[in-house]
Every structure is written in C-alpha cells, then in structure tokens.
C-alpha cells in the first residue's frame, strides 16, 4: 500500500469508514460514522480529508439527525455524497462537499424521498443523479426504490417496484446502451427479491431506460437467501458481486459475469473459512476489477471478519491477487474508489 492510516476517533465509541473518494494530488476524502456511547444522537458522521501520506488535513461534521454516508463520487472539486438518516426517521440525504483550496466544506445538504426510504448507490444521469435503494412502508413489504435528483441534490421524481414478498436495490451502474430490444438500457441495478414468506430471496438484476422503466430483469437462484450487493459494466456485459446464504453450510461470496441481457457467462463461488461476502466493485485498468468484501475465520474459538480485496479479470473471473486484513481481529472493508491513475482507495474498520 501507499499508506495505511488509522484515523483519529472523534466520539467515545466505535468508528467505521463508510465511504471514500479520491481528490487531487493523491489525497482522499473519507466519510466516517462514530458511535457516541453516552450521548444522543448515538451515531454522528464526519468527512475527513487526508493528504497523500494518509494524514488528516481537514474535517467537516455532518450536522442534524443521525446520518450514515454510503457512497461518494468526486467531480472536480466537489464530492457528491449519498447518505441516509437512521430509523425510525429513515430518509435519503444528498450532500455536496467542496474540496477546493485544500479545505472541506459541506456546500449543499438536501433530504429527499419519503420516510422509510434509503439509497445505497448512485449513477450519473443526464439531468442529475439516479439513486438506487429501497422504500419500507409502515405496513407492507419493502419496495425497490428509484429516485432521480438534480445536480444539486433536489428530488425530481421517484418510483417504486413491487415484487413478490419484497424487493431492494443495492447497487447500480451505467447501462450497456440499446443492446436489448429497441429500448435503450440507460442503467442497470442489482439487489434481491424476497420470494417466499420464509424470507428466502433471489439475487436480482434489472435493466432500466432513461426514465427508470424496466427493460429486462433476471433472477438468480444461488442458494436459499441470495443478495447482489453491487454491479459494474464491463466489456460484453456486467459483473455482479454478492452473497449466498444457506441453511446448512457457511455463507459464500458470489461473483458472476452476465451479458447485456443478464444471461450468465461465468460464475464463481468464493469461500472463507466460515463464510464470505462481496460488497463493492470498482473498475481498474486493462479489464480488471477491484472487488471488496469480508472473509470470516475462527480465532481463539470466535468467529471474526477480515477485510478482503481482490483483483478480478473480467473476461475469465480469475483472481490475479488478493489481500486480507485483520488476521487476529475484526476488520471490514466498507468502501473502495479508483482515482483513474492506477490507485485504489480502500477504507473500512
């Protein structure tokens, strides 16, 4: 690694890095969530700017109700941050963070969506940003949520998709164009559909046009409870990453490539000692993807998670290299971003 920074605590309890984005000169902005053990709100969030050596250069606190930042995208001197307030008043929150001149200032802050809404990924759209998540009504099953916001973060419209016993979208990506039928696939999104009253689920991929209308959708039955956490467009289709849970054996990480209509081209099962999960994908150079997640192992009779980073070839699904953090302690990789210059920023706890 270029640096390995242990960030300072700003509350009395546990801390997690939940999102990361690159800025100029190999610097980074990390979003943190910290637990206040003896105060309310019990979770507070902060943006930290790190220099090229991982030292804290500037900070900016997220004010208001308890909030967790889930994704950040760098656009010139602006960081677009996607977040949500915590239950019971769960709502989507969009912020713009100014990084010009070496500082870190929250420029805009908008709450969007209805109560019970949460988004975990966003993709650039022609008129702003397309958000992917879920809406949980007071009575009823969860619904897949699609929200369009303006460039400044104000809501333009939203839609929900109802499926079986509930549905949720977790990841999104730019679509592969008009490769399916006559309708152009502007975006793809992945998540899961609950297909039984026992809370069993299938992994789910859906192609959407520019107005977020479904063009195609596919379900994947890996095991008993299957979840697609993220998706990335690659040459010839998409790569999906997630987790398969079974009632008999340990959870396994799943990675598969599909064509532009969602048909499987290759599929891999990746296992840890006592479980594994893949959570995020980011494009690298030369047909490679950086994929993050966790492996579970047993230390001193206890199950502990270890942070996990893999370099995957998109044409074959083969692992070029992998790295695991936290050999004797709990660790997790919660976020990854690639800066376009061959550097990957990985953050977690």
mmCIF file of C-alpha atoms in Angstrom:
data_model
loop_
_atom_site.group_PDB
_atom_site.id
_atom_site.type_symbol
_atom_site.label_atom_id
_atom_site.label_comp_id
_atom_site.label_asym_id
_atom_site.label_seq_id
_atom_site.Cartn_x
_atom_site.Cartn_y
_atom_site.Cartn_z
ATOM 1 C CA UNK A 1 0.000 0.000 0.000
ATOM 2 C CA UNK A 2 0.990 3.654 -0.458
ATOM 3 C CA UNK A 3 -0.234 4.402 3.059
ATOM 4 C CA UNK A 4 -2.131 2.670 5.867
ATOM 5 C CA UNK A 5 -3.769 5.307 8.060
ATOM 6 C CA UNK A 6 -5.522 4.711 11.369
ATOM 7 C CA UNK A 7 -7.871 7.687 11.562
ATOM 8 C CA UNK A 8 -8.408 9.558 14.857
ATOM 9 C CA UNK A 9 -11.548 8.935 16.896
ATOM 10 C CA UNK A 10 -13.920 11.871 17.363
ATOM 11 C CA UNK A 11 -16.553 10.173 19.568
ATOM 12 C CA UNK A 12 -16.403 7.874 22.576
ATOM 13 C CA UNK A 13 -17.291 4.595 20.844
ATOM 14 C CA UNK A 14 -16.651 2.545 17.719
ATOM 15 C CA UNK A 15 -15.815 4.157 14.385
ATOM 16 C CA UNK A 16 -16.259 2.970 10.803
ATOM 17 C CA UNK A 17 -15.187 4.359 7.454
ATOM 18 C CA UNK A 18 -18.300 4.055 5.292
ATOM 19 C CA UNK A 19 -17.331 5.785 2.019
ATOM 20 C CA UNK A 20 -14.216 7.107 0.277
ATOM 21 C CA UNK A 21 -13.435 9.292 -2.748
ATOM 22 C CA UNK A 22 -10.187 10.485 -4.396
ATOM 23 C CA UNK A 23 -9.281 14.150 -4.728
ATOM 24 C CA UNK A 24 -6.322 15.930 -6.347
ATOM 25 C CA UNK A 25 -2.666 15.076 -5.672
ATOM 26 C CA UNK A 26 -3.348 11.533 -4.372
ATOM 27 C CA UNK A 27 -5.392 12.898 -1.483
ATOM 28 C CA UNK A 28 -8.646 11.322 -0.303
ATOM 29 C CA UNK A 29 -11.881 12.191 1.454
ATOM 30 C CA UNK A 30 -13.261 9.560 3.831
ATOM 31 C CA UNK A 31 -16.717 9.536 5.425
ATOM 32 C CA UNK A 32 -16.778 8.228 8.996
ATOM 33 C CA UNK A 33 -19.593 7.113 11.273
ATOM 34 C CA UNK A 34 -18.880 7.170 15.010
ATOM 35 C CA UNK A 35 -20.912 5.950 17.961
ATOM 36 C CA UNK A 36 -21.360 8.248 20.946
ATOM 37 C CA UNK A 37 -21.530 5.785 23.820
ATOM 38 C CA UNK A 38 -23.045 8.225 26.337
ATOM 39 C CA UNK A 39 -24.865 10.801 24.243
ATOM 40 C CA UNK A 40 -27.645 11.314 21.724
ATOM 41 C CA UNK A 41 -27.536 11.160 18.740
ATOM 42 C CA UNK A 42 -25.786 7.821 19.140
ATOM 43 C CA UNK A 43 -24.290 7.971 15.630
ATOM 44 C CA UNK A 44 -22.606 11.033 14.182
ATOM 45 C CA UNK A 45 -20.840 11.367 10.832
ATOM 46 C CA UNK A 46 -17.838 13.332 9.668
ATOM 47 C CA UNK A 47 -15.898 13.925 6.450
ATOM 48 C CA UNK A 48 -12.085 13.754 6.762
ATOM 49 C CA UNK A 49 -9.628 14.916 4.119
ATOM 50 C CA UNK A 50 -6.339 13.018 4.059
ATOM 51 C CA UNK A 51 -3.122 14.058 2.369
ATOM 52 C CA UNK A 52 -1.066 11.708 0.166
ATOM 53 C CA UNK A 53 0.507 10.141 3.265
ATOM 54 C CA UNK A 54 -2.841 9.477 4.982
ATOM 55 C CA UNK A 55 -2.576 12.356 7.488
ATOM 56 C CA UNK A 56 -5.710 14.299 8.414
ATOM 57 C CA UNK A 57 -5.725 17.634 6.595
ATOM 58 C CA UNK A 58 -9.273 18.927 7.212
ATOM 59 C CA UNK A 59 -12.585 17.791 8.704
ATOM 60 C CA UNK A 60 -16.257 18.706 8.367
ATOM 61 C CA UNK A 61 -19.033 17.429 10.647
ATOM 62 C CA UNK A 62 -22.429 16.309 9.311
ATOM 63 C CA UNK A 63 -24.990 18.210 11.369
ATOM 64 C CA UNK A 64 -28.586 17.317 12.257
ATOM 65 C CA UNK A 65 -30.144 13.909 12.836
ATOM 66 C CA UNK A 66 -28.019 10.711 12.958
ATOM 67 C CA UNK A 67 -26.786 10.004 9.422
ATOM 68 C CA UNK A 68 -24.592 7.432 7.674
ATOM 69 C CA UNK A 69 -22.853 8.215 4.350
ATOM 70 C CA UNK A 70 -22.916 5.215 1.979
ATOM 71 C CA UNK A 71 -21.343 6.425 -1.302
ATOM 72 C CA UNK A 72 -19.221 9.326 -2.544
ATOM 73 C CA UNK A 73 -18.270 10.365 -6.084
ATOM 74 C CA UNK A 74 -15.632 13.001 -6.887
ATOM 75 C CA UNK A 75 -16.440 15.599 -9.558
ATOM 76 C CA UNK A 76 -13.601 18.087 -9.979
ATOM 77 C CA UNK A 77 -13.541 19.996 -6.650
ATOM 78 C CA UNK A 78 -16.919 18.661 -5.468
ATOM 79 C CA UNK A 79 -17.628 15.400 -3.642
ATOM 80 C CA UNK A 80 -21.209 14.171 -4.158
ATOM 81 C CA UNK A 81 -22.185 12.244 -1.018
ATOM 82 C CA UNK A 82 -25.158 9.886 -0.736
ATOM 83 C CA UNK A 83 -26.395 9.206 2.788
ATOM 84 C CA UNK A 84 -29.466 8.301 4.810
ATOM 85 C CA UNK A 85 -30.766 9.252 8.207
ATOM 86 C CA UNK A 86 -31.295 6.388 10.629
ATOM 87 C CA UNK A 87 -34.522 4.629 11.640
ATOM 88 C CA UNK A 88 -37.170 5.318 12.777
ATOM 89 C CA UNK A 89 -36.933 8.529 10.679
ATOM 90 C CA UNK A 90 -35.053 6.935 7.783
ATOM 91 C CA UNK A 91 -34.751 9.182 4.707
ATOM 92 C CA UNK A 92 -32.291 9.784 1.874
ATOM 93 C CA UNK A 93 -29.825 12.652 2.266
ATOM 94 C CA UNK A 94 -27.701 14.203 -0.513
ATOM 95 C CA UNK A 95 -24.730 16.463 0.161
ATOM 96 C CA UNK A 96 -22.130 18.313 -1.899
ATOM 97 C CA UNK A 97 -18.739 18.735 -0.218
ATOM 98 C CA UNK A 98 -16.366 21.411 -1.551
ATOM 99 C CA UNK A 99 -12.664 20.405 -1.626
ATOM 100 C CA UNK A 100 -11.259 23.486 -3.401
ATOM 101 C CA UNK A 101 -8.139 25.085 -1.886
ATOM 102 C CA UNK A 102 -7.327 22.137 0.364
ATOM 103 C CA UNK A 103 -10.402 22.614 2.529
ATOM 104 C CA UNK A 104 -13.530 20.571 3.209
ATOM 105 C CA UNK A 105 -16.873 22.402 3.367
ATOM 106 C CA UNK A 106 -20.408 20.973 3.085
ATOM 107 C CA UNK A 107 -21.844 23.199 0.338
ATOM 108 C CA UNK A 108 -25.388 21.788 -0.073
ATOM 109 C CA UNK A 109 -27.466 19.387 2.031
ATOM 110 C CA UNK A 110 -30.897 18.082 0.918
ATOM 111 C CA UNK A 111 -33.221 15.459 2.394
ATOM 112 C CA UNK A 112 -35.112 13.619 -0.364
ATOM 113 C CA UNK A 113 -37.603 10.766 -0.546
ATOM 114 C CA UNK A 114 -40.356 9.679 1.815
ATOM 115 C CA UNK A 115 -39.944 8.410 5.361
ATOM 116 C CA UNK A 116 -38.778 4.819 5.197
ATOM 117 C CA UNK A 117 -36.562 5.393 2.134
ATOM 118 C CA UNK A 118 -32.877 4.570 1.844
ATOM 119 C CA UNK A 119 -30.484 4.622 -1.129
ATOM 120 C CA UNK A 120 -27.083 2.928 -1.194
ATOM 121 C CA UNK A 121 -25.779 3.730 -4.692
ATOM 122 C CA UNK A 122 -25.950 6.464 -7.339
ATOM 123 C CA UNK A 123 -25.061 6.834 -11.021
ATOM 124 C CA UNK A 124 -24.645 9.989 -13.090
ATOM 125 C CA UNK A 125 -27.724 10.804 -15.227
ATOM 126 C CA UNK A 126 -28.248 13.434 -17.933
ATOM 127 C CA UNK A 127 -30.349 15.608 -15.607
ATOM 128 C CA UNK A 128 -28.568 14.847 -12.330
ATOM 129 C CA UNK A 129 -28.182 11.571 -10.426
ATOM 130 C CA UNK A 130 -30.035 8.254 -10.433
ATOM 131 C CA UNK A 131 -30.344 6.718 -6.952
ATOM 132 C CA UNK A 132 -30.989 3.050 -6.142
ATOM 133 C CA UNK A 133 -32.365 1.739 -2.855
ATOM 134 C CA UNK A 134 -35.477 0.595 -1.055
ATOM 135 C CA UNK A 135 -38.663 2.012 0.442
ATOM 136 C CA UNK A 136 -40.188 0.373 3.532
ATOM 137 C CA UNK A 137 -43.835 1.382 4.120
ATOM 138 C CA UNK A 138 -45.272 1.272 7.621
ATOM 139 C CA UNK A 139 -47.396 -1.733 6.677
ATOM 140 C CA UNK A 140 -46.345 -3.980 3.852
ATOM 141 C CA UNK A 141 -43.324 -5.389 2.067
ATOM 142 C CA UNK A 142 -40.211 -3.449 1.093
ATOM 143 C CA UNK A 143 -40.232 -1.984 -2.424
ATOM 144 C CA UNK A 144 -37.291 -1.342 -4.747
ATOM 145 C CA UNK A 145 -36.753 2.427 -4.917
ATOM 146 C CA UNK A 146 -35.579 4.568 -7.850
ATOM 147 C CA UNK A 147 -35.087 8.291 -7.228
ATOM 148 C CA UNK A 148 -33.848 10.960 -9.666
ATOM 149 C CA UNK A 149 -32.275 14.051 -8.133
ATOM 150 C CA UNK A 150 -30.892 17.202 -9.723
ATOM 151 C CA UNK A 151 -27.217 18.052 -9.841
ATOM 152 C CA UNK A 152 -27.590 19.965 -6.577
ATOM 153 C CA UNK A 153 -29.368 17.052 -4.854
ATOM 154 C CA UNK A 154 -33.046 18.088 -5.031
ATOM 155 C CA UNK A 155 -35.592 15.365 -5.827
ATOM 156 C CA UNK A 156 -37.044 15.410 -9.354
ATOM 157 C CA UNK A 157 -39.121 12.213 -9.168
ATOM 158 C CA UNK A 158 -39.219 8.765 -7.619
ATOM 159 C CA UNK A 159 -40.613 5.325 -8.472
ATOM 160 C CA UNK A 160 -41.038 2.064 -6.596
ATOM 161 C CA UNK A 161 -41.092 -1.503 -7.926
ATOM 162 C CA UNK A 162 -43.102 -4.152 -6.062
ATOM 163 C CA UNK A 163 -42.052 -7.789 -6.360
ATOM 164 C CA UNK A 164 -43.381 -10.878 -4.537
ATOM 165 C CA UNK A 165 -42.778 -10.553 -0.778
ATOM 166 C CA UNK A 166 -40.461 -7.557 -1.047
ATOM 167 C CA UNK A 167 -37.532 -6.196 -3.041
ATOM 168 C CA UNK A 168 -34.466 -3.987 -2.576
ATOM 169 C CA UNK A 169 -31.832 -2.465 -4.868
ATOM 170 C CA UNK A 170 -28.281 -2.143 -3.510
ATOM 171 C CA UNK A 171 -26.008 -1.336 -6.467
ATOM 172 C CA UNK A 172 -26.234 0.452 -9.806
ATOM 173 C CA UNK A 173 -24.157 1.132 -12.909
ATOM 174 C CA UNK A 174 -24.308 2.755 -16.340
ATOM 175 C CA UNK A 175 -26.171 0.529 -18.792
ATOM 176 C CA UNK A 176 -24.791 -1.005 -21.980
ATOM 177 C CA UNK A 177 -26.970 1.004 -24.366
ATOM 178 C CA UNK A 178 -29.544 -0.410 -26.761
ATOM 179 C CA UNK A 179 -28.302 -3.996 -26.670
ATOM 180 C CA UNK A 180 -31.685 -5.346 -25.567
ATOM 181 C CA UNK A 181 -34.630 -4.975 -27.909
ATOM 182 C CA UNK A 182 -35.494 -1.467 -29.072
ATOM 183 C CA UNK A 183 -35.325 0.298 -25.705
ATOM 184 C CA UNK A 184 -32.035 1.757 -24.600
ATOM 185 C CA UNK A 185 -30.651 0.372 -21.331
ATOM 186 C CA UNK A 186 -29.504 3.549 -19.595
ATOM 187 C CA UNK A 187 -28.863 1.982 -16.163
ATOM 188 C CA UNK A 188 -28.616 -1.427 -14.548
ATOM 189 C CA UNK A 189 -29.334 -2.112 -10.899
ATOM 190 C CA UNK A 190 -28.910 -5.148 -8.688
ATOM 191 C CA UNK A 191 -30.366 -6.304 -5.400
ATOM 192 C CA UNK A 192 -32.680 -9.084 -4.295
ATOM 193 C CA UNK A 193 -36.314 -10.198 -4.369
ATOM 194 C CA UNK A 194 -37.880 -11.948 -1.380
ATOM 195 C CA UNK A 195 -39.690 -14.889 -2.972
ATOM 196 C CA UNK A 196 -41.358 -16.618 -0.016
ATOM 197 C CA UNK A 197 -42.968 -15.875 3.379
ATOM 198 C CA UNK A 198 -39.899 -17.560 4.949
ATOM 199 C CA UNK A 199 -37.769 -14.597 3.787
ATOM 200 C CA UNK A 200 -35.935 -16.633 1.152
ATOM 201 C CA UNK A 201 -34.607 -14.469 -1.671
ATOM 202 C CA UNK A 202 -33.121 -14.481 -5.175
ATOM 203 C CA UNK A 203 -30.364 -12.195 -6.460
ATOM 204 C CA UNK A 204 -31.838 -9.703 -8.948
ATOM 205 C CA UNK A 205 -30.563 -7.724 -11.956
ATOM 206 C CA UNK A 206 -32.729 -5.183 -13.775
ATOM 207 C CA UNK A 207 -32.058 -3.026 -16.841
ATOM 208 C CA UNK A 208 -33.718 0.398 -16.944
ATOM 209 C CA UNK A 209 -34.319 3.051 -19.589
ATOM 210 C CA UNK A 210 -33.631 6.778 -19.033
ATOM 211 C CA UNK A 211 -36.937 7.174 -17.157
ATOM 212 C CA UNK A 212 -36.152 4.143 -14.952
ATOM 213 C CA UNK A 213 -38.715 1.915 -16.658
ATOM 214 C CA UNK A 214 -37.722 -1.791 -16.680
ATOM 215 C CA UNK A 215 -36.293 -3.045 -19.998
ATOM 216 C CA UNK A 216 -35.233 -6.501 -18.760
ATOM 217 C CA UNK A 217 -34.841 -8.281 -15.440
ATOM 218 C CA UNK A 218 -33.335 -11.561 -14.272
ATOM 219 C CA UNK A 219 -33.375 -13.558 -11.053
ATOM 220 C CA UNK A 220 -30.531 -15.819 -9.917
ATOM 221 C CA UNK A 221 -31.159 -18.686 -7.500
ATOM 222 C CA UNK A 222 -27.771 -19.355 -5.937
ATOM 223 C CA UNK A 223 -28.786 -20.769 -2.548
ATOM 224 C CA UNK A 224 -31.569 -20.140 -0.003
ATOM 225 C CA UNK A 225 -31.024 -16.425 0.574
ATOM 226 C CA UNK A 226 -29.177 -14.649 -2.211
ATOM 227 C CA UNK A 227 -28.130 -10.988 -2.355
ATOM 228 C CA UNK A 228 -26.448 -8.988 -5.117
ATOM 229 C CA UNK A 229 -24.567 -6.116 -3.458
ATOM 230 C CA UNK A 230 -23.052 -4.339 -6.469
ATOM 231 C CA UNK A 231 -22.816 -4.395 -10.260
ATOM 232 C CA UNK A 232 -20.330 -2.909 -12.725
ATOM 233 C CA UNK A 233 -20.486 -2.560 -16.509
ATOM 234 C CA UNK A 234 -17.601 -4.322 -18.297
ATOM 235 C CA UNK A 235 -16.841 -5.288 -21.880
ATOM 236 C CA UNK A 236 -19.652 -7.532 -23.107
ATOM 237 C CA UNK A 237 -21.993 -7.087 -20.154
ATOM 238 C CA UNK A 238 -21.871 -6.732 -16.381
ATOM 239 C CA UNK A 239 -20.134 -8.247 -13.363
ATOM 240 C CA UNK A 240 -22.234 -8.840 -10.237
ATOM 241 C CA UNK A 241 -20.939 -9.364 -6.691
ATOM 242 C CA UNK A 242 -22.836 -10.560 -3.650
ATOM 243 C CA UNK A 243 -23.503 -13.266 -1.109
ATOM 244 C CA UNK A 244 -25.368 -16.573 -0.953
ATOM 245 C CA UNK A 245 -26.705 -17.785 2.399
ATOM 246 C CA UNK A 246 -27.714 -21.363 3.036
ATOM 247 C CA UNK A 247 -29.453 -23.061 5.958
ATOM 248 C CA UNK A 248 -26.958 -25.946 6.036
ATOM 249 C CA UNK A 249 -23.499 -24.547 5.318
ATOM 250 C CA UNK A 250 -21.474 -21.350 5.680
ATOM 251 C CA UNK A 251 -22.290 -18.269 3.608
ATOM 252 C CA UNK A 252 -20.331 -17.930 0.356
ATOM 253 C CA UNK A 253 -19.318 -14.934 -1.745
ATOM 254 C CA UNK A 254 -20.625 -14.913 -5.320
ATOM 255 C CA UNK A 255 -19.175 -13.275 -8.411
ATOM 256 C CA UNK A 256 -20.626 -13.658 -11.893
ATOM 257 C CA UNK A 257 -20.474 -12.086 -15.327
ATOM 258 C CA UNK A 258 -23.617 -11.739 -17.416
ATOM 259 C CA UNK A 259 -24.175 -10.470 -20.939
ATOM 260 C CA UNK A 260 -26.122 -7.292 -21.742
ATOM 261 C CA UNK A 261 -29.413 -9.189 -21.325
ATOM 262 C CA UNK A 262 -28.443 -10.728 -17.980
ATOM 263 C CA UNK A 263 -27.542 -14.240 -19.228
ATOM 264 C CA UNK A 264 -24.702 -15.831 -17.217
ATOM 265 C CA UNK A 265 -21.290 -16.011 -18.939
ATOM 266 C CA UNK A 266 -19.239 -17.211 -15.971
ATOM 267 C CA UNK A 267 -19.876 -17.663 -12.253
ATOM 268 C CA UNK A 268 -17.589 -18.124 -9.246
ATOM 269 C CA UNK A 269 -18.100 -19.218 -5.651
ATOM 270 C CA UNK A 270 -15.528 -17.776 -3.226
ATOM 271 C CA UNK A 271 -15.458 -19.185 0.283
ATOM 272 C CA UNK A 272 -13.809 -18.130 3.517
ATOM 273 C CA UNK A 273 -13.014 -20.421 6.412
ATOM 274 C CA UNK A 274 -16.505 -19.978 7.917
ATOM 275 C CA UNK A 275 -18.171 -17.577 5.473
ATOM 276 C CA UNK A 276 -17.578 -14.806 2.916
ATOM 277 C CA UNK A 277 -19.322 -11.790 1.392
ATOM 278 C CA UNK A 278 -18.560 -9.413 -1.512
ATOM 279 C CA UNK A 279 -19.892 -5.866 -1.227
ATOM 280 C CA UNK A 280 -18.400 -3.393 -3.731
ATOM 281 C CA UNK A 281 -16.849 -3.332 -7.218
ATOM 282 C CA UNK A 282 -14.706 -0.629 -8.808
ATOM 283 C CA UNK A 283 -13.172 -0.579 -12.307
ATOM 284 C CA UNK A 284 -9.416 -0.724 -12.727
ATOM 285 C CA UNK A 285 -7.194 -0.782 -15.839
ATOM 286 C CA UNK A 286 -6.832 -3.447 -18.506
ATOM 287 C CA UNK A 287 -10.093 -5.316 -17.967
ATOM 288 C CA UNK A 288 -9.617 -5.733 -14.232
ATOM 289 C CA UNK A 289 -11.975 -5.059 -11.321
ATOM 290 C CA UNK A 290 -11.189 -4.301 -7.698
ATOM 291 C CA UNK A 291 -13.706 -6.167 -5.528
ATOM 292 C CA UNK A 292 -14.067 -5.765 -1.752
ATOM 293 C CA UNK A 293 -15.803 -7.733 0.973
ATOM 294 C CA UNK A 294 -15.175 -9.818 4.077
ATOM 295 C CA UNK A 295 -13.918 -13.303 4.875
ATOM 296 C CA UNK A 296 -14.949 -14.988 8.110
ATOM 297 C CA UNK A 297 -12.493 -17.092 10.115
ATOM 298 C CA UNK A 298 -12.239 -18.562 13.600
ATOM 299 C CA UNK A 299 -9.674 -17.165 16.065
ATOM 300 C CA UNK A 300 -9.484 -18.430 19.652
ATOM 301 C CA UNK A 301 -12.875 -20.070 19.257
ATOM 302 C CA UNK A 302 -14.578 -16.892 17.990
ATOM 303 C CA UNK A 303 -15.856 -16.056 14.507
ATOM 304 C CA UNK A 304 -14.224 -12.866 13.216
ATOM 305 C CA UNK A 305 -14.462 -10.998 9.934
ATOM 306 C CA UNK A 306 -11.410 -9.974 7.929
ATOM 307 C CA UNK A 307 -11.270 -7.240 5.298
ATOM 308 C CA UNK A 308 -10.823 -8.594 1.770
ATOM 309 C CA UNK A 309 -9.641 -7.053 -1.527
ATOM 310 C CA UNK A 310 -9.381 -8.929 -4.839
ATOM 311 C CA UNK A 311 -8.180 -8.103 -8.365
ATOM 312 C CA UNK A 312 -10.502 -9.923 -10.788
ATOM 313 C CA UNK A 313 -10.125 -10.355 -14.569
ATOM 314 C CA UNK A 314 -13.450 -9.506 -16.220
ATOM 315 C CA UNK A 315 -13.064 -11.890 -19.167
ATOM 316 C CA UNK A 316 -12.441 -15.048 -17.102
ATOM 317 C CA UNK A 317 -13.301 -14.199 -13.482
ATOM 318 C CA UNK A 318 -9.865 -15.361 -12.338
ATOM 319 C CA UNK A 319 -8.234 -13.778 -9.286
ATOM 320 C CA UNK A 320 -4.941 -12.039 -10.109
ATOM 321 C CA UNK A 321 -4.184 -11.260 -6.482
ATOM 322 C CA UNK A 322 -5.972 -10.795 -3.168
ATOM 323 C CA UNK A 323 -5.227 -9.293 0.204
ATOM 324 C CA UNK A 324 -6.784 -9.941 3.613
ATOM 325 C CA UNK A 325 -6.596 -7.601 6.634
ATOM 326 C CA UNK A 326 -7.232 -8.389 10.299
ATOM 327 C CA UNK A 327 -5.654 -11.798 10.865
ATOM 328 C CA UNK A 328 -6.457 -11.834 14.599
ATOM 329 C CA UNK A 329 -9.029 -9.050 14.947
ATOM 330 C CA UNK A 330 -12.356 -7.992 13.482
ATOM 331 C CA UNK A 331 -11.877 -5.984 10.280
ATOM 332 C CA UNK A 332 -14.054 -4.957 7.357
ATOM 333 C CA UNK A 333 -13.596 -3.141 4.061
ATOM 334 C CA UNK A 334 -16.593 -0.849 3.693
ATOM 335 C CA UNK A 335 -15.690 1.291 0.675
ATOM 336 C CA UNK A 336 -13.461 1.468 -2.396
ATOM 337 C CA UNK A 337 -12.762 4.036 -5.114
ATOM 338 C CA UNK A 338 -10.317 4.166 -8.039
ATOM 339 C CA UNK A 339 -8.772 7.518 -8.993
ATOM 340 C CA UNK A 340 -8.136 6.875 -12.712
ATOM 341 C CA UNK A 341 -4.339 6.870 -12.219
ATOM 342 C CA UNK A 342 -3.892 3.278 -11.112
ATOM 343 C CA UNK A 343 -4.541 3.854 -7.411
ATOM 344 C CA UNK A 344 -7.325 2.256 -5.379
ATOM 345 C CA UNK A 345 -8.511 3.795 -2.122
ATOM 346 C CA UNK A 346 -9.839 1.225 0.338
ATOM 347 C CA UNK A 347 -11.479 2.156 3.645
ATOM 348 C CA UNK A 348 -13.148 0.256 6.449
ATOM 349 C CA UNK A 349 -12.704 -0.526 10.130
#
